[in-house]
Coordinates of C-alpha atoms in Angstrom, one line a residue:
M1 CA 153.2 -76.3 19.2
S2 CA 157.0 -76.2 18.9
I3 CA 156.7 -74.2 15.7
F4 CA 154.4 -71.7 17.4
L5 CA 156.9 -71.3 20.3
E6 CA 159.7 -70.8 17.9
R7 CA 157.8 -68.0 16.2
L8 CA 157.1 -66.3 19.5
R9 CA 160.7 -66.6 20.6
W10 CA 161.9 -65.1 17.3
L11 CA 159.5 -62.2 17.5
N12 CA 160.4 -61.5 21.2
A13 CA 164.1 -61.6 20.3
L14 CA 163.7 -59.2 17.4
H15 CA 161.5 -56.8 19.5
S16 CA 163.9 -56.9 22.5
S17 CA 166.8 -56.0 20.2
G18 CA 165.2 -52.7 19.3
L19 CA 163.3 -53.7 16.2
G20 CA 159.7 -52.8 16.5
P21 CA 157.4 -53.2 13.5
F22 CA 159.9 -54.2 10.8
V23 CA 160.0 -55.3 7.2
E24 CA 162.4 -57.6 5.3
S25 CA 164.7 -54.8 4.3
D26 CA 165.3 -53.9 8.0
L27 CA 167.0 -57.2 8.6
T28 CA 170.5 -58.3 7.5
S29 CA 171.8 -61.8 7.4
L30 CA 174.5 -60.9 10.0
E31 CA 171.9 -59.7 12.5
I32 CA 169.8 -62.8 12.0
R33 CA 172.8 -65.1 12.6
Y34 CA 173.7 -63.1 15.7
L35 CA 170.2 -63.3 17.2
A36 CA 170.0 -67.0 16.4
Q37 CA 173.3 -67.7 18.2
K38 CA 172.4 -65.5 21.1
Y39 CA 168.9 -67.0 21.8
D40 CA 169.7 -70.5 20.5
L41 CA 167.2 -70.3 17.6
P42 CA 167.3 -71.9 14.2
V43 CA 168.4 -69.5 11.4
R44 CA 165.4 -68.2 9.4
S45 CA 165.4 -66.0 6.3
G46 CA 164.5 -62.3 6.5
E47 CA 161.4 -63.0 4.4
T48 CA 160.1 -65.6 6.8
L49 CA 160.7 -63.4 9.9
A50 CA 159.0 -60.4 8.1
K51 CA 156.0 -62.6 7.3
W52 CA 155.6 -63.6 10.9
E53 CA 155.9 -59.9 12.0
K54 CA 153.2 -59.0 9.4
L55 CA 150.8 -61.6 10.8
G56 CA 151.2 -60.1 14.3
A57 CA 149.5 -61.0 17.5
D58 CA 146.0 -60.8 15.9
A59 CA 146.7 -63.6 13.4
G60 CA 145.7 -66.5 15.6
P61 CA 144.6 -68.9 12.8
Q62 CA 148.0 -68.6 11.1
L63 CA 150.1 -68.7 14.3
L64 CA 148.3 -71.0 16.6
P65 CA 148.0 -74.7 15.7
D66 CA 144.4 -75.9 15.7
F67 CA 143.2 -72.3 16.4
A68 CA 139.7 -73.1 15.3
A69 CA 139.4 -75.8 18.0
R70 CA 140.3 -73.3 20.7
G71 CA 137.2 -71.1 20.5
G72 CA 138.7 -68.3 18.6
K73 CA 140.0 -64.9 19.8
G74 CA 138.2 -63.6 22.8
Q75 CA 136.1 -66.7 23.1
V76 CA 136.0 -69.7 25.4
R77 CA 135.8 -73.4 24.7
G78 CA 132.4 -75.0 24.4
Q79 CA 130.6 -75.9 27.6
P80 CA 131.3 -79.5 28.8
Q81 CA 127.6 -80.3 28.8
V82 CA 127.3 -79.2 25.1
E83 CA 130.4 -81.1 24.2
E84 CA 128.9 -84.3 25.6
L85 CA 125.7 -83.7 23.6
I86 CA 127.7 -83.2 20.5
A87 CA 129.5 -86.4 21.1
Q88 CA 126.2 -88.3 21.6
A89 CA 124.8 -86.8 18.4
V90 CA 127.9 -87.8 16.4
V91 CA 127.7 -91.4 17.8
M92 CA 124.1 -91.6 16.7
A93 CA 125.0 -90.3 13.2
R94 CA 127.9 -92.8 12.9
A95 CA 125.5 -95.6 14.0
G96 CA 123.2 -94.8 11.1
K97 CA 120.3 -93.4 13.1
I98 CA 120.6 -90.0 11.4
P99 CA 122.6 -88.9 8.4
L100 CA 126.2 -88.2 9.0
T101 CA 126.1 -84.6 7.8
T102 CA 126.5 -81.3 9.6
Q103 CA 122.9 -80.2 9.0
A104 CA 121.4 -83.5 10.3
I105 CA 123.6 -83.5 13.4
K106 CA 122.7 -79.8 14.0
E107 CA 119.0 -80.5 13.8
K108 CA 119.3 -83.4 16.3
L109 CA 121.5 -81.3 18.5
E110 CA 118.9 -78.5 18.7
T111 CA 116.4 -81.0 20.2
M112 CA 119.0 -82.4 22.7
V113 CA 120.2 -78.9 23.8
N114 CA 116.7 -77.6 24.3
T115 CA 115.8 -80.7 26.3
A116 CA 118.9 -80.4 28.5
R117 CA 118.1 -76.7 29.2
V118 CA 114.7 -77.6 30.6
E119 CA 115.9 -80.6 32.6
T120 CA 119.0 -79.0 34.2
G121 CA 117.9 -75.3 34.2
V122 CA 121.3 -74.3 33.1
P123 CA 121.6 -71.9 30.1
L124 CA 123.5 -73.8 27.4
D125 CA 125.1 -72.0 24.4
F126 CA 124.3 -73.7 21.1
P127 CA 127.5 -74.5 19.1
S128 CA 128.2 -73.0 15.7
D129 CA 128.0 -75.0 12.4
S130 CA 131.8 -75.0 12.1
T131 CA 132.2 -76.5 15.6
I132 CA 129.7 -79.3 14.8
R133 CA 131.5 -80.0 11.6
R134 CA 134.9 -80.2 13.2
R135 CA 133.7 -82.5 15.9
W136 CA 132.2 -85.1 13.6
M137 CA 135.0 -84.8 11.0
S138 CA 137.6 -85.5 13.7
Q139 CA 135.9 -88.8 14.5
A140 CA 134.7 -90.0 11.1
T141 CA 136.6 -92.5 9.1
P142 CA 137.7 -91.6 5.5
Y143 CA 134.8 -93.9 4.3
E144 CA 132.3 -92.0 6.4
K145 CA 133.6 -88.7 5.0
A146 CA 133.2 -90.0 1.5
V147 CA 129.6 -91.1 2.2
A148 CA 128.8 -87.6 3.4
K149 CA 130.5 -86.0 0.4
V150 CA 129.6 -88.1 -2.6
G151 CA 127.0 -90.6 -1.4
K152 CA 127.1 -94.2 -0.3
K153 CA 127.0 -95.8 -3.7
K154 CA 130.1 -94.0 -5.0
A155 CA 131.9 -94.3 -1.7
D156 CA 131.4 -98.1 -1.8
R157 CA 133.2 -98.1 -5.2
M158 CA 136.0 -95.9 -3.8
F159 CA 136.6 -98.0 -0.7
R160 CA 135.9 -101.5 -1.9
P161 CA 138.3 -104.2 -0.9
A162 CA 140.7 -104.8 -3.7
G163 CA 142.5 -107.8 -2.3
A164 CA 145.8 -109.1 -3.6
R165 CA 146.4 -108.4 -7.3
A166 CA 148.6 -110.9 -9.1
R167 CA 151.2 -109.5 -11.4
V168 CA 153.1 -111.3 -14.1
T169 CA 156.9 -111.5 -13.7
E170 CA 157.8 -111.3 -17.4
P171 CA 156.5 -109.8 -20.6
G172 CA 154.4 -111.5 -23.3
L173 CA 152.1 -113.4 -20.9
V174 CA 149.1 -111.0 -20.3
Y175 CA 147.8 -108.3 -22.6
E176 CA 145.3 -105.7 -21.3
F177 CA 142.7 -104.1 -23.7
D178 CA 140.6 -101.0 -23.2
D179 CA 138.9 -98.5 -25.5
T180 CA 139.1 -94.7 -25.4
D181 CA 137.2 -92.0 -27.3
T182 CA 139.6 -90.2 -29.5
K183 CA 137.1 -87.3 -29.8
V184 CA 138.4 -86.7 -33.3
F185 CA 136.2 -86.6 -36.4
C186 CA 138.0 -88.1 -39.4
V187 CA 137.7 -88.3 -43.1
D188 CA 138.5 -91.4 -45.2
D189 CA 141.0 -90.3 -47.8
R190 CA 140.3 -93.3 -49.9
T191 CA 136.6 -92.7 -50.5
K192 CA 136.6 -89.0 -49.5
L193 CA 133.7 -89.8 -47.1
P194 CA 133.5 -89.1 -43.4
W195 CA 135.0 -91.9 -41.4
G196 CA 133.3 -91.0 -38.2
R197 CA 134.5 -90.6 -34.6
P198 CA 137.0 -93.4 -34.0
W199 CA 137.0 -95.3 -30.7
L200 CA 140.6 -96.6 -30.2
T201 CA 141.0 -100.0 -28.6
L202 CA 144.6 -100.3 -27.4
G203 CA 146.4 -103.4 -26.2
V204 CA 149.3 -103.1 -23.7
D205 CA 151.6 -105.7 -22.2
Q206 CA 150.9 -105.9 -18.5
H207 CA 154.5 -106.4 -17.3
S208 CA 156.3 -103.9 -19.5
A209 CA 153.5 -101.5 -20.5
M210 CA 154.7 -101.9 -24.1
P211 CA 151.9 -101.4 -26.7
T212 CA 150.9 -104.7 -28.4
G213 CA 148.3 -103.7 -31.0
L214 CA 145.3 -101.5 -31.7
S215 CA 142.0 -101.4 -33.5
M216 CA 139.5 -98.6 -34.4
D217 CA 135.8 -98.7 -34.5
T218 CA 133.0 -96.2 -34.7
I219 CA 131.0 -97.9 -31.9
P220 CA 132.1 -97.5 -28.2
L221 CA 132.5 -100.6 -25.9
S222 CA 132.8 -102.9 -28.9
S223 CA 133.8 -106.5 -28.1
Q224 CA 134.5 -107.0 -31.8
S225 CA 137.0 -104.1 -31.8
A226 CA 138.7 -105.6 -28.7
V227 CA 139.1 -109.0 -30.4
S228 CA 140.5 -107.2 -33.5
A229 CA 143.1 -105.5 -31.2
L230 CA 144.0 -108.9 -29.8
V231 CA 144.5 -110.3 -33.3
H232 CA 146.6 -107.3 -34.2
S233 CA 148.7 -107.9 -31.1
I234 CA 149.3 -111.5 -32.1
E235 CA 150.2 -110.8 -35.7
V236 CA 153.7 -109.7 -36.9
K237 CA 153.4 -106.1 -37.7
D238 CA 155.3 -104.0 -40.2
V239 CA 155.6 -100.2 -39.8
E240 CA 158.4 -99.7 -42.2
Y241 CA 156.2 -97.1 -44.0
L242 CA 156.5 -94.9 -40.9
N243 CA 160.3 -95.0 -41.1
S244 CA 160.4 -94.3 -44.9
S245 CA 157.8 -91.5 -44.8
G246 CA 160.2 -89.1 -43.1
G247 CA 159.5 -86.8 -40.1
G248 CA 160.8 -89.4 -37.6
N249 CA 163.6 -87.2 -36.3
G250 CA 165.9 -90.2 -36.4
I251 CA 163.5 -92.4 -34.4
K252 CA 163.2 -96.1 -35.4
Y253 CA 159.6 -97.1 -35.3
M254 CA 159.1 -100.8 -34.6
W255 CA 156.5 -103.1 -33.0
E256 CA 158.3 -105.3 -30.5
V257 CA 155.3 -107.5 -29.5
S258 CA 153.9 -110.4 -31.4
G259 CA 152.8 -114.0 -30.6
Y260 CA 150.1 -115.6 -28.5
P261 CA 149.6 -114.4 -24.9
T262 CA 148.4 -116.8 -22.2
Q263 CA 145.6 -114.4 -21.1
A264 CA 143.8 -111.3 -22.5
V265 CA 142.1 -108.9 -20.1
F266 CA 139.2 -107.1 -21.8
D267 CA 137.1 -104.2 -20.6
N268 CA 133.7 -105.1 -19.0
A269 CA 132.1 -108.2 -20.6
V270 CA 129.3 -108.1 -23.2
Q271 CA 128.4 -104.5 -23.8
N272 CA 127.0 -105.1 -27.2
S273 CA 125.3 -108.5 -27.7
L274 CA 125.5 -108.4 -31.5
R275 CA 129.3 -108.1 -31.4
V276 CA 130.2 -110.7 -28.8
V277 CA 132.9 -113.0 -30.2
S278 CA 133.8 -116.3 -28.5
L279 CA 137.5 -116.8 -28.3
N280 CA 139.0 -120.2 -28.8
A281 CA 141.3 -121.2 -25.9
N282 CA 144.1 -121.8 -28.4
V283 CA 144.2 -118.0 -29.1
A284 CA 144.1 -116.7 -25.5
D285 CA 142.2 -117.3 -22.3
A286 CA 139.8 -114.3 -22.1
S287 CA 139.1 -112.6 -18.9
W288 CA 137.0 -109.5 -18.2
A289 CA 137.8 -106.6 -15.9
R290 CA 135.1 -105.8 -13.3
P291 CA 133.0 -102.7 -13.8
Y292 CA 134.5 -99.6 -12.2
W293 CA 137.7 -101.4 -11.4
P294 CA 140.4 -99.7 -13.4
T295 CA 143.1 -101.4 -11.4
D296 CA 142.2 -104.7 -13.1
K297 CA 143.8 -103.2 -16.2
R298 CA 146.0 -100.5 -14.8
E299 CA 148.6 -100.3 -17.5
V300 CA 146.2 -99.7 -20.4
E301 CA 144.2 -97.2 -18.4
Y302 CA 147.4 -95.2 -17.7
K303 CA 148.4 -95.5 -21.4
N304 CA 145.0 -94.2 -22.6
G305 CA 145.2 -91.3 -20.2
R306 CA 148.6 -90.2 -21.6
L307 CA 147.3 -90.6 -25.2
V308 CA 144.5 -88.1 -24.6
T309 CA 147.1 -85.4 -24.1
W310 CA 148.2 -85.9 -27.7
L311 CA 144.7 -86.4 -29.2
C312 CA 143.4 -83.0 -27.9
K313 CA 145.9 -81.2 -30.2
Q314 CA 144.6 -82.8 -33.4
P315 CA 142.3 -81.1 -35.9
G316 CA 138.7 -82.0 -35.6
F317 CA 138.9 -82.7 -31.9
R318 CA 135.5 -82.9 -30.3
G319 CA 136.3 -80.7 -27.3
V320 CA 135.6 -80.9 -23.6
R321 CA 132.6 -82.8 -22.3
G322 CA 129.5 -80.7 -21.8
D323 CA 130.1 -78.3 -24.8
V324 CA 127.1 -79.0 -27.0
D325 CA 128.6 -77.0 -29.9
A326 CA 131.9 -78.8 -29.9
I327 CA 130.5 -81.8 -31.8
K328 CA 129.3 -79.6 -34.6
E329 CA 132.6 -77.7 -34.7
G330 CA 134.6 -81.0 -34.7
L331 CA 132.5 -82.4 -37.5
A332 CA 132.8 -79.2 -39.5
T333 CA 136.6 -79.3 -39.1
A334 CA 137.1 -83.0 -39.9
T335 CA 140.1 -82.3 -42.0
L336 CA 142.2 -85.2 -40.5
S337 CA 142.2 -88.4 -42.4
I338 CA 141.8 -91.7 -40.7
D339 CA 145.2 -92.8 -42.0
Q340 CA 146.8 -89.7 -40.7
L341 CA 145.3 -90.3 -37.3
R342 CA 146.4 -93.9 -37.2
Q343 CA 149.9 -93.0 -38.3
G344 CA 150.0 -90.2 -35.7
I345 CA 149.0 -92.6 -32.9
L346 CA 151.6 -95.1 -34.0
R347 CA 154.3 -92.5 -34.0
W348 CA 153.3 -91.4 -30.5
L349 CA 153.0 -94.9 -29.2
L350 CA 156.2 -96.4 -30.8
G351 CA 158.3 -93.3 -31.0
V352 CA 157.5 -91.2 -28.0
D353 CA 155.7 -93.2 -25.2
A354 CA 157.6 -96.4 -25.8
N355 CA 160.9 -94.5 -25.3
Q356 CA 159.8 -92.5 -22.2
P357 CA 161.6 -93.7 -19.0
G358 CA 159.3 -94.8 -16.2
K359 CA 159.8 -94.7 -12.4
D360 CA 162.4 -97.5 -12.6
G361 CA 164.4 -95.6 -15.2
L362 CA 163.6 -98.0 -18.0
T363 CA 161.4 -97.4 -21.0
S364 CA 158.6 -99.8 -21.8
R365 CA 160.6 -101.1 -24.8
Q366 CA 163.6 -101.8 -22.6
R367 CA 161.5 -103.6 -20.0
Y368 CA 160.1 -105.8 -22.8
L369 CA 163.4 -106.6 -24.4
E370 CA 165.3 -107.4 -21.2
Y371 CA 163.8 -110.9 -21.2
G372 CA 165.1 -113.5 -23.7
R373 CA 161.6 -114.9 -24.0
A374 CA 160.4 -111.5 -25.4
L375 CA 163.1 -111.6 -28.0
K376 CA 161.9 -115.0 -29.1
L377 CA 158.3 -113.9 -29.2
A378 CA 159.2 -110.9 -31.4
R379 CA 160.5 -113.3 -34.1
Q380 CA 157.7 -115.8 -33.8
I381 CA 155.2 -115.8 -36.7
P382 CA 151.8 -116.8 -35.4
P383 CA 150.4 -119.9 -37.1
D384 CA 147.1 -120.1 -38.9
T385 CA 146.9 -116.4 -39.8
R386 CA 143.7 -117.1 -41.8
R387 CA 141.9 -118.2 -38.6
L388 CA 143.1 -115.1 -36.9
R389 CA 141.8 -113.0 -39.8
M390 CA 138.3 -114.6 -39.4
L391 CA 138.2 -113.7 -35.7
R392 CA 138.4 -110.0 -36.5
M393 CA 135.5 -110.2 -39.0
L394 CA 132.1 -109.0 -37.9
A395 CA 129.4 -111.8 -38.0
L396 CA 126.0 -110.8 -39.2
P397 CA 123.4 -111.4 -36.5
K398 CA 121.4 -114.0 -38.4
P399 CA 121.8 -116.2 -41.5
V400 CA 121.1 -114.8 -44.9
T401 CA 119.8 -116.4 -48.1
W402 CA 122.2 -117.2 -51.0
N403 CA 120.3 -117.9 -54.2
R404 CA 121.0 -117.5 -57.9
Y405 CA 120.7 -113.8 -57.6
G406 CA 123.4 -113.6 -55.0
I407 CA 123.5 -112.4 -51.4
R408 CA 121.8 -109.1 -50.8
I409 CA 122.8 -107.4 -47.6
L410 CA 123.9 -104.0 -46.2
G411 CA 121.0 -102.1 -47.6
G412 CA 121.1 -103.2 -51.3
L413 CA 124.6 -104.5 -51.9
T414 CA 124.7 -107.8 -53.9
Y415 CA 127.5 -110.3 -53.6
Q416 CA 127.7 -113.3 -56.0
D417 CA 130.2 -115.8 -57.4
A418 CA 128.5 -118.1 -60.0
D419 CA 131.2 -120.7 -59.9
L420 CA 131.2 -121.0 -56.1
F421 CA 127.4 -121.0 -56.0
T422 CA 127.1 -123.8 -58.5
R423 CA 129.8 -125.9 -56.8
Y424 CA 128.7 -125.6 -53.2
I425 CA 125.2 -124.2 -52.8
N426 CA 123.3 -125.1 -56.0
R427 CA 120.6 -127.6 -55.1
P428 CA 116.8 -128.2 -55.6
G429 CA 115.1 -125.0 -54.5
G430 CA 118.1 -122.9 -55.6
D431 CA 119.0 -121.3 -52.3
M432 CA 120.4 -121.9 -48.9
K433 CA 120.8 -120.1 -45.5
V434 CA 124.4 -119.3 -44.9
N435 CA 126.3 -117.4 -42.2
V436 CA 128.2 -114.4 -43.3
R437 CA 131.1 -112.4 -41.9
I438 CA 132.2 -109.0 -43.2
D439 CA 135.2 -106.8 -42.7
P440 CA 134.0 -103.4 -41.4
E441 CA 136.9 -101.7 -43.0
D442 CA 136.4 -103.2 -46.5
L443 CA 133.1 -104.2 -48.0
S444 CA 134.5 -105.3 -51.3
S445 CA 134.0 -108.9 -50.4
I446 CA 132.3 -111.0 -47.7
Y447 CA 133.2 -114.4 -46.1
V448 CA 130.5 -117.1 -46.4
I449 CA 130.6 -120.1 -44.1
V450 CA 129.2 -123.2 -45.8
P451 CA 126.7 -125.0 -43.6
D452 CA 127.8 -128.3 -42.0
S453 CA 131.5 -127.6 -42.9
E454 CA 134.4 -125.4 -41.9
L455 CA 134.7 -124.2 -45.5
V456 CA 134.9 -120.4 -45.9
L457 CA 134.2 -118.9 -49.3
V458 CA 135.2 -115.4 -50.3
V459 CA 132.5 -113.8 -52.4
D460 CA 133.1 -110.4 -54.2
C461 CA 130.6 -107.6 -54.6
C462 CA 128.8 -107.3 -58.0
V463 CA 129.6 -103.5 -58.1
P464 CA 133.3 -103.4 -57.3
D465 CA 133.7 -99.7 -58.3
Y466 CA 131.1 -98.7 -55.7
V467 CA 132.5 -100.6 -52.8
E468 CA 136.2 -99.9 -53.5
G469 CA 137.6 -98.7 -50.1
L470 CA 134.0 -98.4 -48.7
T471 CA 133.7 -99.0 -44.9
L472 CA 130.6 -100.2 -43.0
Y473 CA 130.3 -96.7 -41.4
G474 CA 130.4 -95.1 -44.8
Q475 CA 127.7 -97.4 -46.1
K476 CA 125.5 -96.5 -43.1
L477 CA 125.9 -92.8 -43.8
I478 CA 124.9 -93.4 -47.4
L479 CA 121.8 -95.3 -46.4
K480 CA 120.9 -92.6 -43.9
L481 CA 121.1 -90.0 -46.6
C482 CA 118.9 -92.2 -48.8
R483 CA 116.3 -92.5 -46.0
E484 CA 116.3 -88.7 -45.6
K485 CA 115.3 -88.6 -49.3
K486 CA 112.4 -91.0 -48.6
K487 CA 114.1 -93.9 -50.3
Q488 CA 113.7 -96.8 -48.0
N489 CA 114.8 -99.5 -50.5
P490 CA 117.5 -97.7 -52.6
S491 CA 118.8 -99.1 -55.8
I492 CA 122.4 -99.1 -56.7
I493 CA 121.8 -95.9 -58.7
D494 CA 120.4 -94.2 -55.6
L495 CA 123.4 -95.4 -53.6
W496 CA 125.8 -94.0 -56.2
A497 CA 124.1 -90.6 -56.1
A498 CA 124.1 -90.5 -52.3
R499 CA 127.8 -91.4 -52.2
M500 CA 128.7 -88.6 -54.6
E501 CA 126.6 -86.2 -52.6
L502 CA 128.4 -87.1 -49.4
Q503 CA 131.8 -86.7 -51.2
T504 CA 130.7 -83.1 -52.2
M505 CA 129.7 -82.3 -48.6
T506 CA 133.0 -83.6 -47.3
E507 CA 134.8 -81.4 -49.8
Q508 CA 132.9 -78.4 -48.6
W509 CA 134.0 -79.1 -45.0
V510 CA 137.6 -79.2 -46.0
A511 CA 137.4 -76.1 -48.2
D512 CA 135.2 -74.0 -45.9
K513 CA 135.6 -70.3 -46.2
K514 CA 135.6 -69.6 -42.5
V515 CA 138.9 -68.2 -41.3
V516 CA 139.2 -70.6 -38.4
L517 CA 138.6 -73.6 -40.6
R518 CA 141.0 -72.5 -43.3
K519 CA 143.7 -72.1 -40.7
R520 CA 143.1 -75.6 -39.4
A521 CA 143.1 -77.0 -42.9
A522 CA 146.4 -75.2 -43.7
A523 CA 147.9 -76.5 -40.5
I524 CA 147.8 -80.0 -41.9
K525 CA 149.0 -78.8 -45.3
Q526 CA 145.8 -79.9 -47.1
S527 CA 147.0 -83.4 -46.8
I528 CA 143.6 -84.8 -47.8
A529 CA 142.7 -82.2 -50.3
L530 CA 140.0 -83.8 -52.4
K531 CA 141.0 -84.5 -56.0
K532 CA 138.7 -83.7 -58.8
Q533 CA 136.6 -86.7 -59.8
K534 CA 137.6 -88.4 -63.0
K535 CA 135.1 -88.1 -65.8
E536 CA 134.2 -91.7 -65.9
E537 CA 133.7 -91.7 -62.1
E538 CA 131.7 -88.6 -62.2
Y539 CA 129.2 -90.1 -64.7
A540 CA 129.2 -93.6 -63.3
A541 CA 125.7 -93.4 -62.1
S542 CA 124.4 -92.1 -65.4
R543 CA 126.2 -94.9 -67.4
L544 CA 124.7 -97.5 -65.0
E545 CA 121.2 -96.0 -65.4
T546 CA 121.6 -96.1 -69.2
A547 CA 122.7 -99.7 -69.1
C548 CA 119.7 -100.7 -67.0
T549 CA 117.3 -98.8 -69.3
E550 CA 118.7 -100.7 -72.3
L551 CA 118.3 -104.1 -70.5
D552 CA 114.7 -103.3 -69.7
A553 CA 114.0 -102.6 -73.4
V554 CA 115.1 -106.1 -74.4
T555 CA 112.2 -108.5 -75.0
L556 CA 112.5 -112.3 -75.1
D557 CA 110.1 -115.1 -76.0
Q558 CA 109.2 -117.3 -73.1
E559 CA 110.7 -120.3 -74.9
D560 CA 114.0 -118.6 -75.2
E561 CA 116.6 -120.2 -73.1
R562 CA 117.9 -116.8 -72.0
W563 CA 114.9 -116.6 -69.7
Q564 CA 117.1 -118.7 -67.3
L565 CA 119.5 -115.8 -66.8
P566 CA 119.2 -114.0 -63.5
I567 CA 117.1 -110.9 -63.5
A568 CA 117.0 -107.9 -61.2
D569 CA 114.9 -108.0 -58.1

């Protein structure tokens, strides 16, 4: 009300001084100061006074505080009887007898007003929708307003009791992990095959918000990827290649975090039952954030939100949610290699975000290094790195058979080591059920766990040229292409042919003739331009087929000892 009175006093002072309808140019600073001193008013600018004059006497909503609650211009306040009925209807709505919405209260109020008209014989005016809404909104709590706006289920999540949240007082104790969709389609520059759409699992130190480690997977909500990020956080990491590759603008890239934390906070527990990995207490005490509780891992949630602002500028970006054509466009412009994406993320995390001052004026790197314990952790080499490496491997869901022909998994790939088989597995019957772990980023070898022991054997693939640099996602794409060609049990020749066909398709994506795609490819300087296949690689499938044909032509007598040699399935 004091502001309203000030406006009226200023307008009366200006009008009494001979200024009728005026504009800003009619006022001078000297006149404004003179009137302010004469009528004891605060000094206002000419622009403000001209704005008040332009509103005029008819601009009640702008000049009068709570104008809408006063009945409006030329109107009167609501009748006392009607106001009582509105209050009764609002009480009923807040008690849960009717929905707490304007429409529900209006329908109930119609019945109450009509009944009151008959009982009292007094003509009662029915209030407007805006009046009803103002009355119940003025009494409702924020929770009740949220229920009316978004529904009870979502309002319960918004207004749930959080309680006291314990925070660590120094770095290196608690790491937070969460995954985010990069929405970027990538190409593997080693195999020249599509890598897929990476889901980045990032680890962040809870106290300092310093990045601790990361992992990428093609599957969202992957517990295995979260454990891989934890292992990467514990390991001592070397990013000297980022400093030596140039383009750093004088920035020194360095991981500050290494060593075992006391606790690791993961995103919601058990999203994918096939990828659940049990952590040994000697690694870290695992805890899980509650569903829809981002405050349980606030630092990593905030870090992922900032990372998205960088990801949306990368080639092959999927686009905004809801655009059905964006996925096809992103896949068709997948000109960014997975190594480039990983290096770009590391440059942003370690060179930009880690050196960005926060609210306290310190960067996340400074907050981490201000404690002597953090400096000690940074130089600590984690013990038993082999066990850490096994944690990040993906375990097959059930045991597989290892016989004299090898271990056949992943749609036709055979792994065998004759010496290891003879030493550890060979027995009457010639086979044994073993548990196998694989590295999703490298299928060149598998890790076989010998039953009833802690011995782990590394067994190489029988076709090293085919699996060189091949990832699990790439193998799945090759098998999918084979199935489309009606080859449910593809041979190694079929796998070779499908892989080469996928390489050709990827090359066509990079060298597309569309102007938009050429511009995007030029923007990254054709950094993953596909090299022409070597002659021996180009005809690898043909040579293998010829060798198999020659072997089939060999005939042996049944008494020949060479019958004991392994033969193809």
